[in-house]
Structures are given as structure tokens and as C-alpha cells.
Amino acid sequence: LLDILKKSAPSRIINVGSAAHRMGKIDFEDLQNKNKKGRFFRLYGSSKLALTLVSYELSRKLEGSHVTVNVIHPGLINTKLGRDRSSTRTGFANKFLKSPEVGAETSIFLASSAEVEGITGKYFAKKKEKPSSKESYNQEYAKRLWEISLEMTKL
């Protein structure tokens, strides 16, 4: 797929992250959480932190290729994710949930707007560039996750 994106450049890769990445931690000793440590939201945050780190690493690797890579936070969306968790489905929580259509606005903006043409390695929320967590800029972690991913996928 990457070769096709390069050949058809300018191209855009948009990864759907989450502000929950700010609560995540990368445990290189147990990346797949085989020890079953942590609660759902912390684990979700860790997966989104890993996604953000690897997205930034991919943007560096594709520098000069006219393929951009960015991460978006769609906001809290009214989906079925966590539907069995009563605390996330209270009337109070539902007041803060966006429709899937509203949640898709930043993705659509990044996919189609001339305003962001050529912008890469950034984090967006509400159609604006925002800083991601301090941990998400750790290039040593990003490179290490990249290498582990290559090993695990045998690429």
C-alpha cells in the first residue's frame, strides 16, 4: 500500500488516535499486556500512544516522499465502544458525546483540505493542529516501537 501511496503522491495517511494517549505508558517488557495489568482506559491510552509514536516515526521515514502522516483525535463519539461499561453510558456522559458525523469532521478536513497540504507528523483535534503528549515526541521510543513492529510482522 505504501508504494501505491508514494506513486500517487501527494497522498495522506490519517491515523485515528485519541486524547487518551496522554494517559498511556509504553511498557517495552510487556507490549502485548500478557501480564494483564491495567484497566481498560489505561490500556486504550497506551495503544493510542503507541499509534501516535509510530505515526510520527512513519512521517519522518516518509519525509520528502509527498506522503503525509498525521494523527487525529475525533473527540468523544457516541459509538458502541464501551457500551457494556455502565459508567461511560450515563446520561451525564452522553451529554458530552458527539455524533459519528461530527467526530469524522477532522478526518475529512485532513483528507481533503488544501490548508493542511504538505503538513506531516502532527496531531489534530477539532480541525486544528494541537500538541500531543510529551511522551508522544520520544523519538527513541518511536524508533524502538517501529523496529519491534517490523520484527513482529516479519517485514
Short mmCIF file of C-alpha atoms in Angstrom, two decimals:
data_model
loop_
_atom_site.label_atom_id
_atom_site.label_comp_id
_atom_site.label_asym_id
_atom_site.label_seq_id
_atom_site.Cartn_x
_atom_site.Cartn_y
_atom_site.Cartn_z
CA LEU A 1 0.00 0.00 0.00
CA LEU A 2 2.84 2.39 0.82
CA ASP A 3 4.29 2.02 -2.68
CA ILE A 4 0.91 2.93 -4.17
CA LEU A 5 0.65 5.98 -1.90
CA LYS A 6 4.13 7.11 -2.96
CA LYS A 7 3.34 6.63 -6.66
CA SER A 8 0.08 8.54 -6.38
CA ALA A 9 1.54 11.35 -4.24
CA PRO A 10 0.64 13.73 -2.87
CA SER A 11 -1.06 11.29 -0.52
CA ARG A 12 -2.27 11.49 3.06
CA ILE A 13 -2.27 8.93 5.85
CA ILE A 14 -4.59 9.83 8.71
CA ASN A 15 -4.48 7.72 11.85
CA VAL A 16 -7.32 7.97 14.33
CA GLY A 17 -5.79 8.47 17.74
CA SER A 18 -7.28 9.71 20.97
CA ALA A 19 -6.59 12.24 23.69
CA ALA A 20 -6.47 9.12 25.87
CA HIS A 21 -2.88 8.69 24.61
CA ARG A 22 -1.96 11.18 27.36
CA MET A 23 -2.82 8.53 29.97
CA GLY A 24 -0.88 5.77 28.23
CA LYS A 25 2.51 4.32 29.05
CA ILE A 26 4.76 2.19 26.89
CA ASP A 27 5.93 -0.95 28.70
CA PHE A 28 8.54 -2.48 26.43
CA GLU A 29 8.76 -5.51 28.74
CA ASP A 30 5.06 -6.33 28.15
CA LEU A 31 3.88 -4.57 24.97
CA GLN A 32 1.02 -7.00 24.44
CA ASN A 33 -0.11 -6.82 28.08
CA LYS A 34 0.30 -10.54 28.63
CA ASN A 35 0.54 -9.86 32.37
CA LYS A 36 -2.99 -8.40 32.24
CA LYS A 37 -2.01 -5.24 34.08
CA GLY A 38 -4.12 -2.13 33.91
CA ARG A 39 -7.64 -1.02 33.32
CA PHE A 40 -9.40 -0.61 30.01
CA PHE A 41 -8.88 3.14 29.67
CA ARG A 42 -5.17 2.97 30.58
CA LEU A 43 -4.63 0.14 28.09
CA TYR A 44 -6.60 2.01 25.43
CA GLY A 45 -4.45 5.08 26.12
CA SER A 46 -1.28 3.03 25.78
CA SER A 47 -2.42 1.69 22.41
CA LYS A 48 -3.15 5.24 21.22
CA LEU A 49 0.22 6.47 22.50
CA ALA A 50 1.91 3.67 20.53
CA LEU A 51 -0.11 4.64 17.44
CA THR A 52 0.94 8.28 17.80
CA LEU A 53 4.62 7.40 18.29
CA VAL A 54 4.66 5.09 15.26
CA SER A 55 2.75 7.64 13.16
CA TYR A 56 5.36 10.29 13.91
CA GLU A 57 8.12 7.81 13.07
CA LEU A 58 6.43 6.96 9.77
CA SER A 59 6.17 10.66 8.94
CA ARG A 60 9.94 11.01 9.46
CA LYS A 61 10.64 7.93 7.31
CA LEU A 62 8.45 9.32 4.51
CA GLU A 63 9.99 12.78 4.59
CA GLY A 64 10.38 14.09 1.04
CA SER A 65 8.02 11.48 -0.46
CA HIS A 66 4.98 13.80 -0.55
CA VAL A 67 3.10 11.31 1.62
CA THR A 68 1.95 12.95 4.83
CA VAL A 69 1.13 11.17 8.08
CA ASN A 70 -0.94 12.80 10.80
CA VAL A 71 -2.91 11.72 13.86
CA ILE A 72 -6.36 12.98 14.80
CA HIS A 73 -8.41 12.96 17.98
CA PRO A 74 -12.06 12.78 16.90
CA GLY A 75 -13.42 13.62 20.34
CA LEU A 76 -15.75 11.53 22.44
CA ILE A 77 -18.01 9.81 19.95
CA ASN A 78 -21.34 8.14 20.59
CA THR A 79 -20.35 4.66 19.40
CA LYS A 80 -20.85 1.18 20.78
CA LEU A 81 -17.29 1.14 22.15
CA GLY A 82 -17.62 0.59 25.87
CA ARG A 83 -21.40 0.09 25.69
CA ASP A 84 -21.16 -2.56 28.40
CA ARG A 85 -19.44 -0.14 30.75
CA SER A 86 -22.29 1.49 32.62
CA SER A 87 -20.16 4.42 33.80
CA THR A 88 -19.50 5.50 30.21
CA ARG A 89 -23.14 5.37 29.20
CA THR A 90 -24.73 7.51 31.88
CA GLY A 91 -26.92 10.44 30.93
CA PHE A 92 -24.17 12.76 32.17
CA ALA A 93 -21.57 11.17 29.87
CA ASN A 94 -23.95 11.11 26.90
CA LYS A 95 -24.21 14.93 27.02
CA PHE A 96 -20.55 15.11 26.00
CA LEU A 97 -20.66 12.56 23.20
CA LYS A 98 -20.57 13.69 19.58
CA SER A 99 -22.32 12.05 16.69
CA PRO A 100 -20.13 9.93 14.41
CA GLU A 101 -20.69 12.56 11.69
CA VAL A 102 -19.29 15.35 13.87
CA GLY A 103 -16.48 13.07 15.00
CA ALA A 104 -15.48 12.48 11.38
CA GLU A 105 -15.06 16.19 10.60
CA THR A 106 -11.36 16.38 11.50
CA SER A 107 -10.57 13.25 9.47
CA ILE A 108 -12.41 14.65 6.46
CA PHE A 109 -10.67 18.00 6.89
CA LEU A 110 -7.24 16.35 6.96
CA ALA A 111 -8.07 14.14 3.99
CA SER A 112 -9.33 16.92 1.75
CA SER A 113 -8.33 20.43 2.84
CA ALA A 114 -5.72 22.41 0.93
CA GLU A 115 -4.95 24.13 4.27
CA VAL A 116 -3.07 21.06 5.50
CA GLU A 117 -1.40 20.03 2.26
CA GLY A 118 2.20 19.05 3.00
CA ILE A 119 1.76 19.12 6.78
CA THR A 120 3.06 15.92 8.34
CA GLY A 121 3.92 14.46 11.71
CA LYS A 122 1.27 16.45 13.56
CA TYR A 123 -1.67 15.86 15.88
CA PHE A 124 -5.07 17.41 15.16
CA ALA A 125 -8.30 17.89 17.10
CA LYS A 126 -11.32 19.98 16.09
CA LYS A 127 -9.66 20.66 12.70
CA LYS A 128 -6.72 22.41 14.39
CA GLU A 129 -3.14 21.35 14.99
CA LYS A 130 -2.62 20.65 18.70
CA PRO A 131 0.33 19.44 20.73
CA SER A 132 0.24 15.79 21.68
CA SER A 133 1.70 14.47 24.94
CA LYS A 134 5.36 14.90 25.83
CA GLU A 135 5.80 11.11 25.65
CA SER A 136 4.49 11.03 22.07
CA TYR A 137 7.53 13.00 20.89
CA ASN A 138 10.05 10.49 22.30
CA GLN A 139 11.96 9.52 19.15
CA GLU A 140 13.85 6.74 20.92
CA TYR A 141 10.55 5.07 21.87
CA ALA A 142 9.17 5.66 18.37
CA LYS A 143 12.18 4.02 16.71
CA ARG A 144 12.10 1.11 19.13
CA LEU A 145 8.37 0.53 18.55
CA TRP A 146 8.97 0.73 14.80
CA GLU A 147 11.68 -1.94 14.96
CA ILE A 148 9.59 -4.20 17.20
CA SER A 149 6.65 -3.83 14.80
CA LEU A 150 8.84 -4.85 11.86
CA GLU A 151 10.06 -7.90 13.79
CA MET A 152 6.57 -8.94 14.88
CA THR A 153 5.12 -8.58 11.38
CA LYS A 154 8.20 -10.16 9.78
CA LEU A 155 8.71 -7.20 7.43
#
